[in-house]
Amino acid sequence: MNRLTQLTALARNTWRGLTSMRTALALLFLLALGALPGALLPQYSLNAQRVRTYQAQHPTLAPVLDRLGFFEVFASPWFAAIYLLLFVSLVGCVVPRSIDYARQLRRPPVATPRNLGRLPHHAVSESASTPAEVIATARRRLRGWRIAEGEEHGSVRTLSAERGYLREAGNLVFHVALLGLLVSFAIGKLVGYEGQVIVLANGSQFCNSGSLAYDSFRPGRSVDGTALTPFCVQVNGFTPTYQPTGAPQDYRAAITYQAPGDIAPGTWHPYLLKVNDPLRIGGTRVYLLGHGYAPQFTVTFPDGQQRSAVVQWPPVELATMLSEGTTKFDPPGVTDDAARRTGQLAITGLFAPTAAFRGSLLSSAFPDMLDPAVAIDVLKGDLGNNSGRGQSIFSIDQSMVDSGRLKQVARQNLRPGQQLTLPDRTVVHFDGVTRFVSLQVSYDPTQLWVLGFAVLVLGGLGLSLTVKRRRLWVRVTPGELAGTVVELGGLARTEAAGYGEEFEQIAADLLPPGRAQPPVPTVLSKEGR
Amino acid sequence: MPIDPVVEYYSDLAYGTALVLYLLAMVLHAVEYSVTPVPVTTAAGRVAAEGNGAVATLAPPDSTPMRGTPERVGRSAVALTGLAVLVHASSLALRGAAIGRVPWANMYEFTSAICWVAVACWLVALYRQGSAATSLRRLGGFVLLPVVVLMFLGGTVLYARAAPLIPSLNSYWITIHVSAAITATGILLVSGVASALYLVGAPAGSRIAARLPDSTTLDRVAYRTAVVAFPIWTFAIIAGAIWAEAAWGHYWGWDPKETCALVAWVVYAGYLHARATAGWRGSPAAWINVVGFAVMLFNLFFVNIVVAGLHSYAGL
């Protein structure tokens, strides 16, 4: 029994401590402090390459940081702990306050204090009207206020008025909407996905058939990569415009697409995809994120067989779109694996959309395709793509070169239409260039909820910071000979500079310049302006 | 839209002129500050205080509206600030006219606009102060100091020639999101300065603080400006998220700038709560406000220039 009392006391004290304003403030600062490394250190989810660079540069510090989750702050347990505690603290603050607020709404304004002269705002005057008339005038003047009338002995009548309940309502809406925003954000992360894919801008298609259709795919925890919204996009062309300085001005991709209902009848809709203007198909959005060049090579093997390939060479210098990549070929018609692994070809090198040669070194002078050229090495031998190790489509496996199984057989600069001949009379022909676009597909079903809650957050904030909760009391005492003495008292319940002016205005309206003493309404505002 | 180099030149000229005028106004404020008599009751009181090493008791601020030297100098400082704000506004307008877009797409333009909002907010605060303006006016030099420093950095290190927008910035959201961010930052600068001076003046009887506006005024200016700026900053973050949804594929991606903006938001939320919490009013709250503005500055400079992220539009 005693143990139970202790336990409940502990639970109650913990709950009180957790929901106290001091704890909430401390948690807020912990949240701010905890989020900072997420902004300052490279993050896996944003750029894994930069994390690896950082780890290479800080071999002693980085493993510790990694263990502590500093490279994935927003998915780390300690960050989650902070915001969950804050969440609980917020709930513990908002629930009792809402109940309290609901009670207040049903209660009449507080009865008139005995001594109005002690309030921060106070005014008194004498009126020729009867008490009933004064009360009626006050009621008219205080339209929009919550009013309760009272009577004291000696036929003294009082009026309590209160206004600005929306302040607390706004405050509660703000906090509840913040909770709603966080919950919908979390749900969105759970059931949404993002995927990136490169599509050649020559009529190539991308269909959202599953996660395997993407070059990279980041699913939410409950997304298994199947059952994605089925749609197809065909990229027919890509047109960038540049300023003379080479700064990009506009990117447009001419696409056609099939929404889920269009696939069976085979209908295609045209669309001009631009930066800042995604294609929205139901809840799924398609973005134009980037672009680049894909050189096309045709290899004529000594036996006369031809093979062509177009592979994207990603830009390495964004300002000039100098690109780097690899196009790989298997010898045609070779079924013997050992023979195939001596005759594989790789064309690697640089592509410049506007060629600028320094000697024979190729660089790019302009990002648009004005005078394209490639500077290529042709390697022959074993590419190592059968070795069981995965390799990038953008580069060759350097270890195959180092072990001598892949040898350089030619190096040359080519313009479109030019070709080079290898010692074994294989001809490599540079046919031309196709542009590619990189697209992102995003799906987040709760983002409109997040927006709705964000609007509520803002609205609640506006109300709670602009509305003033204030009280006004009127006491009407019949005069000793004739007329009435009218006394006003005012109190701003919240820190509210500015009530003074309103009070003075009300006092001026309700207290006509009396005939007898005092000659003018005395307005005493202790906390002014 | 071709850029008009002549108009751009006049914009730069106006920028330089505004900077010089701010500097002059700041000097005048400094003169006002130094010739304002320290409000100590009597010479005897001061002697006694110095003799005993005791803390001097401060008399209530001089309320006689004498048009002495400090008053005249102070008034001309404010007048000069007003003129500078107009010249500065013309610099921003000409820049916009030269490029045919909103004049806040790189660090130079952004900093310039923030400074303009800060000074404009300062003048509004002074105007709304009414009769107590004389006391508050002595804050002028301290508001203009960061403005002059920022504008000097803007005109030298951060300066960039007028250029059209890159595709990712070319959206009507740049008008909405960035202008909200600028307005909030500018107002929060004034708030931060007021809170910093509150802290300088907090030790009772400190000699530097003797001529400062009284701590209640400083606290009130800091709070009221923060109350105006906080919803604007909230709106800036929300508008940024809406833009990000259209531009980057998600409304929130923990981009360093986003994260830092959220951190600043959380700190300012803390400030507003601290102001309403017993035991946190006064100096602790003022510290939080100063930290908040430090995060804003950090977000403006460090994150834009040093940290690689999607917001790296410094144009440097």
mmCIF file with all atom_site columns, C-alpha atoms in Angstrom, chain A residues 21-22 25-26 28-29 31-33 35-36 38-40 43 45-46 50 74 79 167 174-175 178 184-185 188-189 194 218 243 247-251 275-278 280 285 287-289 440 442 444 446-447 450-451 454-455 457-458 461-462 465 495 497-498 529, chain B residues 1 129 131-132 163-171 219-220 223-224 227 230-232 234-235 238 242-257 259-260 263 265-267 269-277 280 288 295 298 302-303 307-308:
data_model
loop_
_atom_site.group_PDB
_atom_site.id
_atom_site.type_symbol
_atom_site.label_atom_id
_atom_site.label_alt_id
_atom_site.label_comp_id
_atom_site.label_asym_id
_atom_site.label_entity_id
_atom_site.label_seq_id
_atom_site.pdbx_PDB_ins_code
_atom_site.Cartn_x
_atom_site.Cartn_y
_atom_site.Cartn_z
_atom_site.occupancy
_atom_site.B_iso_or_equiv
_atom_site.pdbx_formal_charge
_atom_site.auth_seq_id
_atom_site.auth_comp_id
_atom_site.auth_asym_id
_atom_site.auth_atom_id
_atom_site.pdbx_PDB_model_num
ATOM 1   C CA . MET A 1 21  ? 7.328  25.227 -18.336 1.00 0.00 ? 21  MET A CA 1
ATOM 2   C CA . ARG A 1 22  ? 10.930 25.010 -17.123 1.00 0.00 ? 22  ARG A CA 1
ATOM 3   C CA . LEU A 1 25  ? 12.090 25.408 -22.109 1.00 0.00 ? 25  LEU A CA 1
ATOM 4   C CA . ALA A 1 26  ? 15.041 23.152 -21.384 1.00 0.00 ? 26  ALA A CA 1
ATOM 5   C CA . LEU A 1 28  ? 13.316 23.392 -26.509 1.00 0.00 ? 28  LEU A CA 1
ATOM 6   C CA . PHE A 1 29  ? 16.948 24.364 -26.113 1.00 0.00 ? 29  PHE A CA 1
ATOM 7   C CA . LEU A 1 31  ? 16.120 20.430 -29.483 1.00 0.00 ? 31  LEU A CA 1
ATOM 8   C CA . ALA A 1 32  ? 17.821 23.507 -30.929 1.00 0.00 ? 32  ALA A CA 1
ATOM 9   C CA . LEU A 1 33  ? 21.215 22.348 -29.745 1.00 0.00 ? 33  LEU A CA 1
ATOM 10  C CA . ALA A 1 35  ? 19.576 19.981 -34.447 1.00 0.00 ? 35  ALA A CA 1
ATOM 11  C CA . LEU A 1 36  ? 22.707 22.083 -34.945 1.00 0.00 ? 36  LEU A CA 1
ATOM 12  C CA . GLY A 1 38  ? 22.540 18.170 -38.372 1.00 0.00 ? 38  GLY A CA 1
ATOM 13  C CA . ALA A 1 39  ? 23.159 21.493 -40.085 1.00 0.00 ? 39  ALA A CA 1
ATOM 14  C CA . LEU A 1 40  ? 26.914 21.661 -39.551 1.00 0.00 ? 40  LEU A CA 1
ATOM 15  C CA . GLN A 1 43  ? 24.554 13.944 -43.229 1.00 0.00 ? 43  GLN A CA 1
ATOM 16  C CA . SER A 1 45  ? 20.641 11.263 -45.932 1.00 0.00 ? 45  SER A CA 1
ATOM 17  C CA . LEU A 1 46  ? 21.690 14.467 -47.694 1.00 0.00 ? 46  LEU A CA 1
ATOM 18  C CA . ARG A 1 50  ? 30.488 14.203 -48.184 1.00 0.00 ? 50  ARG A CA 1
ATOM 19  C CA . PHE A 1 74  ? 17.403 13.444 -37.507 1.00 0.00 ? 74  PHE A CA 1
ATOM 20  C CA . PHE A 1 79  ? 17.142 13.357 -31.169 1.00 0.00 ? 79  PHE A CA 1
ATOM 21  C CA . ARG A 1 167 ? -5.948 34.867 -27.126 1.00 0.00 ? 167 ARG A CA 1
ATOM 22  C CA . PHE A 1 174 ? -1.089 26.924 -32.027 1.00 0.00 ? 174 PHE A CA 1
ATOM 23  C CA . HIS A 1 175 ? 0.081  24.162 -29.720 1.00 0.00 ? 175 HIS A CA 1
ATOM 24  C CA . LEU A 1 178 ? 2.018  21.947 -33.790 1.00 0.00 ? 178 LEU A CA 1
ATOM 25  C CA . SER A 1 184 ? 1.357  14.181 -40.030 1.00 0.00 ? 184 SER A CA 1
ATOM 26  C CA . PHE A 1 185 ? 5.035  14.805 -40.808 1.00 0.00 ? 185 PHE A CA 1
ATOM 27  C CA . GLY A 1 188 ? 4.265  11.101 -44.291 1.00 0.00 ? 188 GLY A CA 1
ATOM 28  C CA . LYS A 1 189 ? 7.808  9.872  -43.660 1.00 0.00 ? 189 LYS A CA 1
ATOM 29  C CA . GLU A 1 194 ? 11.344 9.379  -53.108 1.00 0.00 ? 194 GLU A CA 1
ATOM 30  C CA . ARG A 1 218 ? 14.399 6.065  -50.622 1.00 0.00 ? 218 ARG A CA 1
ATOM 31  C CA . GLN A 1 243 ? 22.838 33.803 -70.457 1.00 0.00 ? 243 GLN A CA 1
ATOM 32  C CA . ALA A 1 247 ? 24.589 31.126 -66.106 1.00 0.00 ? 247 ALA A CA 1
ATOM 33  C CA . PRO A 1 248 ? 21.516 28.983 -66.679 1.00 0.00 ? 248 PRO A CA 1
ATOM 34  C CA . GLN A 1 249 ? 18.286 30.869 -67.222 1.00 0.00 ? 249 GLN A CA 1
ATOM 35  C CA . ASP A 1 250 ? 15.651 28.289 -67.913 1.00 0.00 ? 250 ASP A CA 1
ATOM 36  C CA . TYR A 1 251 ? 15.289 24.516 -68.161 1.00 0.00 ? 251 TYR A CA 1
ATOM 37  C CA . VAL A 1 275 ? 12.141 23.596 -62.493 1.00 0.00 ? 275 VAL A CA 1
ATOM 38  C CA . ASN A 1 276 ? 9.789  24.836 -59.749 1.00 0.00 ? 276 ASN A CA 1
ATOM 39  C CA . ASP A 1 277 ? 6.857  23.333 -61.623 1.00 0.00 ? 277 ASP A CA 1
ATOM 40  C CA . PRO A 1 278 ? 6.495  19.588 -61.067 1.00 0.00 ? 278 PRO A CA 1
ATOM 41  C CA . ARG A 1 280 ? 1.463  16.173 -60.328 1.00 0.00 ? 280 ARG A CA 1
ATOM 42  C CA . ARG A 1 285 ? 4.901  14.341 -58.225 1.00 0.00 ? 285 ARG A CA 1
ATOM 43  C CA . TYR A 1 287 ? 10.353 16.856 -60.683 1.00 0.00 ? 287 TYR A CA 1
ATOM 44  C CA . LEU A 1 288 ? 12.977 18.014 -63.117 1.00 0.00 ? 288 LEU A CA 1
ATOM 45  C CA . LEU A 1 289 ? 16.091 18.074 -60.954 1.00 0.00 ? 289 LEU A CA 1
ATOM 46  C CA . GLN A 1 440 ? 12.731 12.787 -59.033 1.00 0.00 ? 440 GLN A CA 1
ATOM 47  C CA . SER A 1 442 ? 8.053  11.983 -54.715 1.00 0.00 ? 442 SER A CA 1
ATOM 48  C CA . ASP A 1 444 ? 3.896  11.991 -49.592 1.00 0.00 ? 444 ASP A CA 1
ATOM 49  C CA . THR A 1 446 ? 0.154  13.715 -45.739 1.00 0.00 ? 446 THR A CA 1
ATOM 50  C CA . GLN A 1 447 ? 1.701  16.884 -47.054 1.00 0.00 ? 447 GLN A CA 1
ATOM 51  C CA . VAL A 1 450 ? 1.039  19.293 -42.816 1.00 0.00 ? 450 VAL A CA 1
ATOM 52  C CA . LEU A 1 451 ? 0.167  22.435 -44.754 1.00 0.00 ? 451 LEU A CA 1
ATOM 53  C CA . ALA A 1 454 ? 1.028  24.878 -40.556 1.00 0.00 ? 454 ALA A CA 1
ATOM 54  C CA . VAL A 1 455 ? -1.669 27.379 -41.476 1.00 0.00 ? 455 VAL A CA 1
ATOM 55  C CA . VAL A 1 457 ? -0.044 27.162 -36.346 1.00 0.00 ? 457 VAL A CA 1
ATOM 56  C CA . LEU A 1 458 ? 0.337  30.539 -37.978 1.00 0.00 ? 458 LEU A CA 1
ATOM 57  C CA . LEU A 1 461 ? 0.150  32.315 -33.261 1.00 0.00 ? 461 LEU A CA 1
ATOM 58  C CA . GLY A 1 462 ? -1.291 35.479 -34.765 1.00 0.00 ? 462 GLY A CA 1
ATOM 59  C CA . LEU A 1 465 ? 0.163  37.403 -29.978 1.00 0.00 ? 465 LEU A CA 1
ATOM 60  C CA . GLU A 1 495 ? 1.260  41.321 -20.432 1.00 0.00 ? 495 GLU A CA 1
ATOM 61  C CA . ALA A 1 497 ? 0.886  47.151 -23.263 1.00 0.00 ? 497 ALA A CA 1
ATOM 62  C CA . GLY A 1 498 ? -1.825 49.062 -25.069 1.00 0.00 ? 498 GLY A CA 1
ATOM 63  C CA . ARG A 1 529 ? 0.453  53.628 -23.070 1.00 0.00 ? 529 ARG A CA 1
ATOM 64  C CA . MET B 2 1   ? 15.440 40.612 -69.467 1.00 0.00 ? 1   MET B CA 1
ATOM 65  C CA . GLN B 2 129 ? 7.507  55.449 -28.567 1.00 0.00 ? 129 GLN B CA 1
ATOM 66  C CA . SER B 2 131 ? 6.974  60.942 -25.477 1.00 0.00 ? 131 SER B CA 1
ATOM 67  C CA . ALA B 2 132 ? 9.594  58.472 -24.268 1.00 0.00 ? 132 ALA B CA 1
ATOM 68  C CA . ALA B 2 163 ? 22.333 39.106 -62.688 1.00 0.00 ? 163 ALA B CA 1
ATOM 69  C CA . PRO B 2 164 ? 19.101 37.386 -63.687 1.00 0.00 ? 164 PRO B CA 1
ATOM 70  C CA . LEU B 2 165 ? 17.777 34.517 -61.598 1.00 0.00 ? 165 LEU B CA 1
ATOM 71  C CA . ILE B 2 166 ? 18.936 30.964 -62.051 1.00 0.00 ? 166 ILE B CA 1
ATOM 72  C CA . PRO B 2 167 ? 16.074 28.560 -62.893 1.00 0.00 ? 167 PRO B CA 1
ATOM 73  C CA . SER B 2 168 ? 15.700 27.140 -59.374 1.00 0.00 ? 168 SER B CA 1
ATOM 74  C CA . LEU B 2 169 ? 15.196 30.642 -57.932 1.00 0.00 ? 169 LEU B CA 1
ATOM 75  C CA . ASN B 2 170 ? 12.903 31.749 -60.716 1.00 0.00 ? 170 ASN B CA 1
ATOM 76  C CA . SER B 2 171 ? 9.566  31.443 -58.966 1.00 0.00 ? 171 SER B CA 1
ATOM 77  C CA . ASP B 2 219 ? 12.993 44.944 -22.562 1.00 0.00 ? 219 ASP B CA 1
ATOM 78  C CA . ARG B 2 220 ? 9.722  46.198 -24.002 1.00 0.00 ? 220 ARG B CA 1
ATOM 79  C CA . TYR B 2 223 ? 9.791  41.896 -26.767 1.00 0.00 ? 223 TYR B CA 1
ATOM 80  C CA . ARG B 2 224 ? 7.472  43.893 -28.994 1.00 0.00 ? 224 ARG B CA 1
ATOM 81  C CA . VAL B 2 227 ? 6.431  39.470 -31.162 1.00 0.00 ? 227 VAL B CA 1
ATOM 82  C CA . PHE B 2 230 ? 8.142  35.736 -34.801 1.00 0.00 ? 230 PHE B CA 1
ATOM 83  C CA . PRO B 2 231 ? 4.951  35.136 -36.828 1.00 0.00 ? 231 PRO B CA 1
ATOM 84  C CA . ILE B 2 232 ? 6.680  36.607 -39.886 1.00 0.00 ? 232 ILE B CA 1
ATOM 85  C CA . THR B 2 234 ? 7.124  31.342 -38.935 1.00 0.00 ? 234 THR B CA 1
ATOM 86  C CA . PHE B 2 235 ? 5.479  32.372 -42.183 1.00 0.00 ? 235 PHE B CA 1
ATOM 87  C CA . ILE B 2 238 ? 6.238  27.749 -44.005 1.00 0.00 ? 238 ILE B CA 1
ATOM 88  C CA . ILE B 2 242 ? 5.859  25.253 -49.770 1.00 0.00 ? 242 ILE B CA 1
ATOM 89  C CA . TRP B 2 243 ? 8.451  26.479 -52.270 1.00 0.00 ? 243 TRP B CA 1
ATOM 90  C CA . ALA B 2 244 ? 10.727 23.540 -51.487 1.00 0.00 ? 244 ALA B CA 1
ATOM 91  C CA . GLU B 2 245 ? 7.846  21.205 -52.222 1.00 0.00 ? 245 GLU B CA 1
ATOM 92  C CA . ALA B 2 246 ? 7.603  22.683 -55.710 1.00 0.00 ? 246 ALA B CA 1
ATOM 93  C CA . ALA B 2 247 ? 11.331 22.997 -56.332 1.00 0.00 ? 247 ALA B CA 1
ATOM 94  C CA . TRP B 2 248 ? 13.196 20.177 -54.595 1.00 0.00 ? 248 TRP B CA 1
ATOM 95  C CA . GLY B 2 249 ? 10.669 17.399 -54.362 1.00 0.00 ? 249 GLY B CA 1
ATOM 96  C CA . HIS B 2 250 ? 9.919  17.600 -50.641 1.00 0.00 ? 250 HIS B CA 1
ATOM 97  C CA . TYR B 2 251 ? 8.722  20.322 -48.313 1.00 0.00 ? 251 TYR B CA 1
ATOM 98  C CA . TRP B 2 252 ? 11.267 19.541 -45.635 1.00 0.00 ? 252 TRP B CA 1
ATOM 99  C CA . GLY B 2 253 ? 14.617 17.911 -46.333 1.00 0.00 ? 253 GLY B CA 1
ATOM 100 C CA . TRP B 2 254 ? 16.789 18.940 -43.364 1.00 0.00 ? 254 TRP B CA 1
ATOM 101 C CA . ASP B 2 255 ? 18.838 21.148 -45.637 1.00 0.00 ? 255 ASP B CA 1
ATOM 102 C CA . PRO B 2 256 ? 21.338 23.021 -43.404 1.00 0.00 ? 256 PRO B CA 1
ATOM 103 C CA . LYS B 2 257 ? 19.544 26.309 -43.965 1.00 0.00 ? 257 LYS B CA 1
ATOM 104 C CA . THR B 2 259 ? 17.571 23.175 -40.001 1.00 0.00 ? 259 THR B CA 1
ATOM 105 C CA . CYS B 2 260 ? 19.217 26.389 -38.867 1.00 0.00 ? 260 CYS B CA 1
ATOM 106 C CA . VAL B 2 263 ? 16.770 26.167 -34.649 1.00 0.00 ? 263 VAL B CA 1
ATOM 107 C CA . TRP B 2 265 ? 12.587 29.509 -34.585 1.00 0.00 ? 265 TRP B CA 1
ATOM 108 C CA . VAL B 2 266 ? 12.856 27.204 -31.595 1.00 0.00 ? 266 VAL B CA 1
ATOM 109 C CA . VAL B 2 267 ? 15.149 29.664 -29.796 1.00 0.00 ? 267 VAL B CA 1
ATOM 110 C CA . ALA B 2 269 ? 9.833  30.349 -29.269 1.00 0.00 ? 269 ALA B CA 1
ATOM 111 C CA . GLY B 2 270 ? 11.906 29.783 -26.151 1.00 0.00 ? 270 GLY B CA 1
ATOM 112 C CA . TYR B 2 271 ? 12.328 33.536 -25.752 1.00 0.00 ? 271 TYR B CA 1
ATOM 113 C CA . LEU B 2 272 ? 8.572  34.154 -25.928 1.00 0.00 ? 272 LEU B CA 1
ATOM 114 C CA . HIS B 2 273 ? 7.959  31.375 -23.398 1.00 0.00 ? 273 HIS B CA 1
ATOM 115 C CA . ALA B 2 274 ? 10.734 32.596 -21.138 1.00 0.00 ? 274 ALA B CA 1
ATOM 116 C CA . ARG B 2 275 ? 9.159  36.039 -21.075 1.00 0.00 ? 275 ARG B CA 1
ATOM 117 C CA . ALA B 2 276 ? 6.009  34.428 -19.683 1.00 0.00 ? 276 ALA B CA 1
ATOM 118 C CA . THR B 2 277 ? 7.752  32.176 -17.156 1.00 0.00 ? 277 THR B CA 1
ATOM 119 C CA . TRP B 2 280 ? 13.133 33.490 -16.655 1.00 0.00 ? 280 TRP B CA 1
ATOM 120 C CA . ILE B 2 288 ? 17.892 33.788 -25.215 1.00 0.00 ? 288 ILE B CA 1
ATOM 121 C CA . VAL B 2 295 ? 21.732 31.868 -34.774 1.00 0.00 ? 295 VAL B CA 1
ATOM 122 C CA . PHE B 2 298 ? 25.138 32.320 -38.296 1.00 0.00 ? 298 PHE B CA 1
ATOM 123 C CA . PHE B 2 302 ? 28.096 30.658 -42.188 1.00 0.00 ? 302 PHE B CA 1
ATOM 124 C CA . VAL B 2 303 ? 25.457 28.378 -43.647 1.00 0.00 ? 303 VAL B CA 1
ATOM 125 C CA . VAL B 2 307 ? 28.184 24.837 -45.462 1.00 0.00 ? 307 VAL B CA 1
ATOM 126 C CA . ALA B 2 308 ? 27.209 23.173 -48.725 1.00 0.00 ? 308 ALA B CA 1
#
